[in-house]
Amino acid sequence: MSNFAKFMRANKIEKKNEMYPATKSLCDEDGKPLEWEFKHITSQENELIREACTKEVPITGKPNMYRSKTNTGNYLKKMIVASVVCPDLYDSELQDSYGVKTPEDLLMAMVDDPGEYNDLAAYVQKLQGFDVSFDEKIDEAKN
């Protein structure tokens, strides 16, 4: 097989979905936390999420000059939602049971413990190939 042929789609390794218990407050009949199913998102999907969470803000003291600012909390929330396969966060019946209308709000209602949410965010970032969290990268860039 030539080197070029090795790069063909047929040789690309498919990433499998993974299971993770997102919260201890949703359990099965034995008291074991329910596992959620997560999928890998593509680089293109990630870029669309990042763009949706980024806005141009004016630079103080420099008229008509702007810089990009990403809302990292919103970015992480949307990345998690895009990664969740099960439960279906877009299901209107599930949203109604929590009294919310968006998948992001449903995520926050279902995983309402801040520590668990941070653990979930770290898990999803690692699943998506970010070995260092987005917040850590921001802190590193500031220093």
Short mmCIF file of N, CA and C in Angstrom, two decimals:
data_model
loop_
_atom_site.label_atom_id
_atom_site.label_comp_id
_atom_site.label_asym_id
_atom_site.label_seq_id
_atom_site.Cartn_x
_atom_site.Cartn_y
_atom_site.Cartn_z
N MET A 1 0.86 -1.18 0.00
CA MET A 1 0.00 0.00 0.00
C MET A 1 0.91 1.24 0.00
N SER A 2 0.60 2.17 -0.87
CA SER A 2 1.40 3.39 -0.95
C SER A 2 1.13 4.29 0.25
N ASN A 3 2.06 5.21 0.50
CA ASN A 3 1.87 6.15 1.61
C ASN A 3 0.60 6.96 1.41
N PHE A 4 0.32 7.35 0.17
CA PHE A 4 -0.88 8.14 -0.12
C PHE A 4 -2.15 7.35 0.25
N ALA A 5 -2.19 6.08 -0.09
CA ALA A 5 -3.36 5.25 0.16
C ALA A 5 -3.64 5.11 1.65
N LYS A 6 -2.62 5.20 2.47
CA LYS A 6 -2.80 5.09 3.92
C LYS A 6 -3.66 6.22 4.48
N PHE A 7 -3.75 7.33 3.76
CA PHE A 7 -4.52 8.48 4.24
C PHE A 7 -5.99 8.43 3.80
N MET A 8 -6.38 7.43 3.07
CA MET A 8 -7.76 7.31 2.59
C MET A 8 -8.72 7.08 3.76
N ARG A 9 -9.94 7.53 3.58
CA ARG A 9 -10.97 7.45 4.62
C ARG A 9 -11.14 6.04 5.16
N ALA A 10 -11.01 5.06 4.30
CA ALA A 10 -11.20 3.67 4.73
C ALA A 10 -10.20 3.27 5.81
N ASN A 11 -9.08 3.97 5.90
CA ASN A 11 -8.06 3.65 6.90
C ASN A 11 -8.19 4.47 8.18
N LYS A 12 -9.14 5.37 8.21
CA LYS A 12 -9.32 6.23 9.38
C LYS A 12 -10.02 5.44 10.49
N ILE A 13 -9.47 5.53 11.68
CA ILE A 13 -10.04 4.82 12.83
C ILE A 13 -11.28 5.56 13.31
N GLU A 14 -12.39 4.83 13.42
CA GLU A 14 -13.63 5.42 13.92
C GLU A 14 -13.56 5.51 15.44
N LYS A 15 -13.93 6.66 15.96
CA LYS A 15 -13.95 6.84 17.41
C LYS A 15 -15.28 6.34 17.95
N LYS A 16 -15.20 5.50 18.94
CA LYS A 16 -16.39 4.89 19.54
C LYS A 16 -17.00 5.82 20.57
N ASN A 17 -18.32 5.72 20.74
CA ASN A 17 -19.01 6.45 21.79
C ASN A 17 -18.55 5.91 23.14
N GLU A 18 -18.61 6.75 24.16
CA GLU A 18 -18.20 6.36 25.50
C GLU A 18 -19.33 6.63 26.49
N MET A 19 -19.28 5.92 27.60
CA MET A 19 -20.28 6.06 28.65
C MET A 19 -19.64 6.74 29.86
N TYR A 20 -20.42 7.60 30.52
CA TYR A 20 -19.93 8.33 31.69
C TYR A 20 -21.12 8.70 32.57
N PRO A 21 -21.03 8.45 33.89
CA PRO A 21 -22.12 8.86 34.79
C PRO A 21 -22.00 10.35 35.10
N ALA A 22 -22.80 11.17 34.45
CA ALA A 22 -22.69 12.62 34.55
C ALA A 22 -23.09 13.17 35.92
N THR A 23 -23.98 12.48 36.60
CA THR A 23 -24.44 12.96 37.90
C THR A 23 -24.82 11.79 38.80
N LYS A 24 -24.62 11.96 40.08
CA LYS A 24 -24.99 10.93 41.05
C LYS A 24 -26.46 11.05 41.46
N SER A 25 -27.12 12.10 41.00
CA SER A 25 -28.51 12.32 41.42
C SER A 25 -29.53 11.61 40.53
N LEU A 26 -29.08 10.99 39.45
CA LEU A 26 -29.96 10.19 38.60
C LEU A 26 -29.43 8.76 38.62
N CYS A 27 -30.19 7.86 39.29
CA CYS A 27 -29.70 6.50 39.52
C CYS A 27 -30.70 5.47 39.03
N ASP A 28 -30.18 4.25 38.80
CA ASP A 28 -31.06 3.14 38.45
C ASP A 28 -31.69 2.57 39.72
N GLU A 29 -32.44 1.49 39.57
CA GLU A 29 -33.16 0.92 40.72
C GLU A 29 -32.23 0.37 41.80
N ASP A 30 -30.95 0.12 41.46
CA ASP A 30 -29.97 -0.37 42.43
C ASP A 30 -29.18 0.77 43.07
N GLY A 31 -29.50 2.01 42.71
CA GLY A 31 -28.81 3.16 43.28
C GLY A 31 -27.51 3.52 42.58
N LYS A 32 -27.25 2.86 41.44
CA LYS A 32 -26.05 3.14 40.67
C LYS A 32 -26.32 4.31 39.72
N PRO A 33 -25.42 5.31 39.67
CA PRO A 33 -25.64 6.45 38.77
C PRO A 33 -25.81 6.01 37.32
N LEU A 34 -26.80 6.61 36.65
CA LEU A 34 -27.06 6.30 35.25
C LEU A 34 -25.90 6.80 34.38
N GLU A 35 -25.49 5.97 33.44
CA GLU A 35 -24.43 6.38 32.53
C GLU A 35 -25.03 7.06 31.31
N TRP A 36 -24.43 8.17 30.94
CA TRP A 36 -24.82 8.90 29.75
C TRP A 36 -23.90 8.46 28.62
N GLU A 37 -24.40 8.53 27.39
CA GLU A 37 -23.59 8.18 26.23
C GLU A 37 -23.09 9.45 25.55
N PHE A 38 -21.80 9.47 25.25
CA PHE A 38 -21.16 10.62 24.62
C PHE A 38 -20.48 10.22 23.32
N LYS A 39 -20.50 11.13 22.36
CA LYS A 39 -19.84 10.90 21.08
C LYS A 39 -18.77 11.96 20.85
N HIS A 40 -17.87 11.64 19.96
CA HIS A 40 -16.86 12.62 19.55
C HIS A 40 -17.52 13.58 18.56
N ILE A 41 -17.16 14.85 18.63
CA ILE A 41 -17.64 15.80 17.64
C ILE A 41 -16.48 16.08 16.68
N THR A 42 -16.82 16.55 15.50
CA THR A 42 -15.78 16.83 14.50
C THR A 42 -15.15 18.18 14.77
N SER A 43 -14.01 18.40 14.16
CA SER A 43 -13.34 19.71 14.26
C SER A 43 -14.25 20.80 13.71
N GLN A 44 -14.98 20.48 12.66
CA GLN A 44 -15.89 21.47 12.07
C GLN A 44 -17.03 21.80 13.03
N GLU A 45 -17.61 20.79 13.67
CA GLU A 45 -18.67 21.04 14.65
C GLU A 45 -18.13 21.90 15.79
N ASN A 46 -16.93 21.59 16.26
CA ASN A 46 -16.32 22.35 17.34
C ASN A 46 -16.13 23.81 16.92
N GLU A 47 -15.68 24.03 15.71
CA GLU A 47 -15.44 25.40 15.23
C GLU A 47 -16.75 26.19 15.18
N LEU A 48 -17.83 25.55 14.73
CA LEU A 48 -19.13 26.22 14.69
C LEU A 48 -19.61 26.59 16.09
N ILE A 49 -19.38 25.70 17.06
CA ILE A 49 -19.75 25.97 18.45
C ILE A 49 -18.93 27.15 18.97
N ARG A 50 -17.62 27.12 18.71
CA ARG A 50 -16.75 28.20 19.18
C ARG A 50 -17.17 29.54 18.56
N GLU A 51 -17.45 29.55 17.27
CA GLU A 51 -17.87 30.79 16.59
C GLU A 51 -19.17 31.32 17.19
N ALA A 52 -20.09 30.42 17.52
CA ALA A 52 -21.37 30.83 18.10
C ALA A 52 -21.19 31.45 19.48
N CYS A 53 -20.08 31.15 20.13
CA CYS A 53 -19.83 31.64 21.49
C CYS A 53 -18.79 32.76 21.52
N THR A 54 -18.44 33.26 20.36
CA THR A 54 -17.42 34.31 20.26
C THR A 54 -18.04 35.58 19.70
N LYS A 55 -17.67 36.69 20.28
CA LYS A 55 -18.15 37.98 19.77
C LYS A 55 -16.97 38.95 19.71
N GLU A 56 -17.13 39.95 18.91
CA GLU A 56 -16.12 41.00 18.79
C GLU A 56 -16.45 42.09 19.80
N VAL A 57 -15.47 42.46 20.62
CA VAL A 57 -15.67 43.51 21.61
C VAL A 57 -14.69 44.65 21.32
N PRO A 58 -15.13 45.87 21.54
CA PRO A 58 -14.24 47.01 21.26
C PRO A 58 -13.05 47.03 22.21
N ILE A 59 -11.92 47.47 21.69
CA ILE A 59 -10.71 47.62 22.50
C ILE A 59 -10.74 49.03 23.09
N THR A 60 -10.67 49.10 24.41
CA THR A 60 -10.74 50.37 25.11
C THR A 60 -9.62 51.31 24.64
N GLY A 61 -10.01 52.53 24.30
CA GLY A 61 -9.04 53.54 23.89
C GLY A 61 -8.59 53.44 22.45
N LYS A 62 -9.13 52.48 21.70
CA LYS A 62 -8.75 52.33 20.30
C LYS A 62 -10.02 52.27 19.46
N PRO A 63 -10.46 53.43 18.95
CA PRO A 63 -11.70 53.47 18.17
C PRO A 63 -11.63 52.55 16.94
N ASN A 64 -12.74 51.90 16.67
CA ASN A 64 -12.89 51.01 15.52
C ASN A 64 -11.95 49.80 15.56
N MET A 65 -11.42 49.48 16.72
CA MET A 65 -10.57 48.29 16.88
C MET A 65 -11.32 47.31 17.79
N TYR A 66 -11.32 46.04 17.39
CA TYR A 66 -12.04 45.02 18.13
C TYR A 66 -11.15 43.80 18.35
N ARG A 67 -11.52 43.01 19.35
CA ARG A 67 -10.84 41.75 19.59
C ARG A 67 -11.91 40.69 19.83
N SER A 68 -11.55 39.46 19.57
CA SER A 68 -12.50 38.36 19.79
C SER A 68 -12.51 37.97 21.26
N LYS A 69 -13.71 37.70 21.76
CA LYS A 69 -13.87 37.25 23.14
C LYS A 69 -14.81 36.05 23.12
N THR A 70 -14.32 34.93 23.63
CA THR A 70 -15.12 33.71 23.67
C THR A 70 -15.71 33.55 25.06
N ASN A 71 -17.00 33.30 25.13
CA ASN A 71 -17.68 32.99 26.38
C ASN A 71 -17.40 31.52 26.67
N THR A 72 -16.38 31.24 27.48
CA THR A 72 -15.94 29.86 27.69
C THR A 72 -17.00 29.00 28.38
N GLY A 73 -17.76 29.57 29.29
CA GLY A 73 -18.81 28.80 29.95
C GLY A 73 -19.85 28.33 28.96
N ASN A 74 -20.27 29.22 28.08
CA ASN A 74 -21.26 28.89 27.07
C ASN A 74 -20.69 27.89 26.06
N TYR A 75 -19.41 28.09 25.70
CA TYR A 75 -18.73 27.19 24.77
C TYR A 75 -18.70 25.76 25.32
N LEU A 76 -18.31 25.62 26.59
CA LEU A 76 -18.26 24.29 27.20
C LEU A 76 -19.64 23.65 27.26
N LYS A 77 -20.63 24.45 27.63
CA LYS A 77 -22.00 23.95 27.74
C LYS A 77 -22.48 23.43 26.38
N LYS A 78 -22.24 24.21 25.33
CA LYS A 78 -22.66 23.79 23.99
C LYS A 78 -21.86 22.58 23.50
N MET A 79 -20.58 22.49 23.87
CA MET A 79 -19.77 21.33 23.49
C MET A 79 -20.31 20.07 24.17
N ILE A 80 -20.66 20.19 25.44
CA ILE A 80 -21.21 19.04 26.16
C ILE A 80 -22.51 18.61 25.51
N VAL A 81 -23.41 19.56 25.24
CA VAL A 81 -24.69 19.23 24.61
C VAL A 81 -24.47 18.53 23.27
N ALA A 82 -23.54 19.03 22.47
CA ALA A 82 -23.26 18.42 21.16
C ALA A 82 -22.70 17.02 21.31
N SER A 83 -22.06 16.72 22.44
CA SER A 83 -21.44 15.42 22.67
C SER A 83 -22.41 14.37 23.21
N VAL A 84 -23.48 14.81 23.86
CA VAL A 84 -24.40 13.87 24.51
C VAL A 84 -25.27 13.18 23.46
N VAL A 85 -25.25 11.84 23.50
CA VAL A 85 -26.12 11.03 22.64
C VAL A 85 -27.37 10.64 23.42
N CYS A 86 -27.15 10.18 24.65
CA CYS A 86 -28.25 9.74 25.50
C CYS A 86 -27.96 10.17 26.93
N PRO A 87 -28.86 10.86 27.57
CA PRO A 87 -30.23 11.15 27.19
C PRO A 87 -30.31 12.20 26.09
N ASP A 88 -31.42 12.19 25.37
CA ASP A 88 -31.63 13.15 24.29
C ASP A 88 -32.00 14.51 24.90
N LEU A 89 -31.05 15.41 24.95
CA LEU A 89 -31.28 16.72 25.57
C LEU A 89 -32.19 17.61 24.74
N TYR A 90 -32.51 17.20 23.52
CA TYR A 90 -33.42 17.95 22.66
C TYR A 90 -34.86 17.46 22.80
N ASP A 91 -35.10 16.42 23.57
CA ASP A 91 -36.42 15.84 23.73
C ASP A 91 -37.32 16.80 24.53
N SER A 92 -38.41 17.21 23.92
CA SER A 92 -39.29 18.21 24.55
C SER A 92 -39.95 17.66 25.82
N GLU A 93 -40.27 16.38 25.85
CA GLU A 93 -40.88 15.80 27.05
C GLU A 93 -39.90 15.83 28.22
N LEU A 94 -38.64 15.52 27.95
CA LEU A 94 -37.62 15.56 28.99
C LEU A 94 -37.40 17.01 29.44
N GLN A 95 -37.35 17.94 28.49
CA GLN A 95 -37.20 19.35 28.84
C GLN A 95 -38.37 19.81 29.69
N ASP A 96 -39.59 19.44 29.29
CA ASP A 96 -40.79 19.84 30.04
C ASP A 96 -40.76 19.30 31.48
N SER A 97 -40.22 18.08 31.66
CA SER A 97 -40.20 17.50 33.00
C SER A 97 -39.30 18.30 33.94
N TYR A 98 -38.34 19.04 33.38
CA TYR A 98 -37.46 19.90 34.19
C TYR A 98 -37.87 21.37 34.11
N GLY A 99 -38.91 21.67 33.32
CA GLY A 99 -39.38 23.05 33.20
C GLY A 99 -38.45 23.95 32.43
N VAL A 100 -37.75 23.40 31.42
CA VAL A 100 -36.82 24.19 30.61
C VAL A 100 -37.18 24.03 29.14
N LYS A 101 -36.58 24.89 28.30
CA LYS A 101 -36.92 24.88 26.87
C LYS A 101 -35.74 24.71 25.94
N THR A 102 -34.51 24.61 26.46
CA THR A 102 -33.35 24.43 25.60
C THR A 102 -32.51 23.25 26.09
N PRO A 103 -31.75 22.64 25.20
CA PRO A 103 -30.90 21.53 25.64
C PRO A 103 -29.84 21.99 26.65
N GLU A 104 -29.34 23.21 26.50
CA GLU A 104 -28.35 23.73 27.44
C GLU A 104 -28.94 23.90 28.84
N ASP A 105 -30.16 24.43 28.90
CA ASP A 105 -30.82 24.59 30.20
C ASP A 105 -31.14 23.22 30.82
N LEU A 106 -31.51 22.25 29.97
CA LEU A 106 -31.79 20.90 30.47
C LEU A 106 -30.52 20.29 31.06
N LEU A 107 -29.40 20.45 30.37
CA LEU A 107 -28.13 19.95 30.88
C LEU A 107 -27.86 20.51 32.27
N MET A 108 -28.03 21.82 32.42
CA MET A 108 -27.76 22.47 33.70
C MET A 108 -28.74 22.02 34.78
N ALA A 109 -29.98 21.73 34.41
CA ALA A 109 -30.97 21.26 35.38
C ALA A 109 -30.69 19.82 35.81
N MET A 110 -30.23 19.00 34.87
CA MET A 110 -29.97 17.60 35.18
C MET A 110 -28.67 17.43 35.97
N VAL A 111 -27.67 18.20 35.62
CA VAL A 111 -26.38 18.15 36.33
C VAL A 111 -26.26 19.46 37.10
N ASP A 112 -26.99 19.56 38.21
CA ASP A 112 -27.10 20.82 38.93
C ASP A 112 -26.11 20.95 40.09
N ASP A 113 -25.23 19.99 40.25
CA ASP A 113 -24.18 20.09 41.26
C ASP A 113 -22.94 20.68 40.58
N PRO A 114 -22.43 21.82 41.04
CA PRO A 114 -21.30 22.47 40.37
C PRO A 114 -20.06 21.59 40.24
N GLY A 115 -19.77 20.80 41.24
CA GLY A 115 -18.61 19.91 41.18
C GLY A 115 -18.78 18.85 40.10
N GLU A 116 -19.97 18.26 40.05
CA GLU A 116 -20.25 17.26 39.03
C GLU A 116 -20.19 17.87 37.64
N TYR A 117 -20.71 19.10 37.51
CA TYR A 117 -20.69 19.77 36.21
C TYR A 117 -19.24 20.02 35.77
N ASN A 118 -18.39 20.47 36.69
CA ASN A 118 -16.98 20.68 36.36
C ASN A 118 -16.31 19.37 35.96
N ASP A 119 -16.61 18.29 36.66
CA ASP A 119 -16.06 16.98 36.31
C ASP A 119 -16.54 16.55 34.92
N LEU A 120 -17.82 16.79 34.63
CA LEU A 120 -18.38 16.45 33.32
C LEU A 120 -17.70 17.27 32.22
N ALA A 121 -17.52 18.55 32.46
CA ALA A 121 -16.87 19.42 31.47
C ALA A 121 -15.44 18.93 31.20
N ALA A 122 -14.73 18.56 32.25
CA ALA A 122 -13.35 18.05 32.09
C ALA A 122 -13.36 16.74 31.31
N TYR A 123 -14.32 15.87 31.61
CA TYR A 123 -14.43 14.59 30.90
C TYR A 123 -14.67 14.81 29.41
N VAL A 124 -15.63 15.69 29.08
CA VAL A 124 -15.97 15.93 27.68
C VAL A 124 -14.80 16.58 26.94
N GLN A 125 -14.11 17.50 27.59
CA GLN A 125 -12.95 18.12 26.94
C GLN A 125 -11.89 17.06 26.62
N LYS A 126 -11.66 16.16 27.55
CA LYS A 126 -10.68 15.10 27.31
C LYS A 126 -11.16 14.16 26.20
N LEU A 127 -12.45 13.83 26.22
CA LEU A 127 -13.04 12.99 25.17
C LEU A 127 -12.84 13.62 23.80
N GLN A 128 -12.96 14.93 23.73
CA GLN A 128 -12.84 15.64 22.46
C GLN A 128 -11.40 15.94 22.07
N GLY A 129 -10.45 15.45 22.85
CA GLY A 129 -9.05 15.58 22.48
C GLY A 129 -8.32 16.74 23.11
N PHE A 130 -8.98 17.44 24.03
CA PHE A 130 -8.33 18.54 24.73
C PHE A 130 -7.73 17.97 26.02
N ASP A 131 -6.41 17.76 26.00
CA ASP A 131 -5.76 17.19 27.18
C ASP A 131 -5.65 18.19 28.31
N VAL A 132 -5.61 19.48 27.96
CA VAL A 132 -5.60 20.56 28.93
C VAL A 132 -6.90 21.31 28.75
N SER A 133 -7.59 21.64 29.84
CA SER A 133 -8.88 22.30 29.73
C SER A 133 -8.76 23.66 29.07
N PHE A 134 -9.84 24.11 28.48
CA PHE A 134 -9.88 25.41 27.80
C PHE A 134 -9.56 26.52 28.79
N ASP A 135 -10.09 26.43 30.01
CA ASP A 135 -9.83 27.44 31.04
C ASP A 135 -8.34 27.46 31.41
N GLU A 136 -7.71 26.28 31.49
CA GLU A 136 -6.28 26.24 31.80
C GLU A 136 -5.46 26.89 30.70
N LYS A 137 -5.89 26.69 29.44
CA LYS A 137 -5.20 27.32 28.32
C LYS A 137 -5.31 28.85 28.40
N ILE A 138 -6.48 29.32 28.80
CA ILE A 138 -6.68 30.77 28.94
C ILE A 138 -5.80 31.31 30.05
N ASP A 139 -5.77 30.60 31.18
CA ASP A 139 -4.91 31.02 32.30
C ASP A 139 -3.44 31.04 31.87
N GLU A 140 -3.04 30.03 31.12
CA GLU A 140 -1.66 29.94 30.65
C GLU A 140 -1.34 31.10 29.69
N ALA A 141 -2.28 31.45 28.83
CA ALA A 141 -2.07 32.54 27.88
C ALA A 141 -1.98 33.88 28.60
N LYS A 142 -2.71 34.01 29.71
CA LYS A 142 -2.68 35.28 30.47
C LYS A 142 -1.33 35.48 31.15
N ASN A 143 -0.67 34.40 31.52
CA ASN A 143 0.60 34.50 32.26
C ASN A 143 1.77 34.69 31.38
#
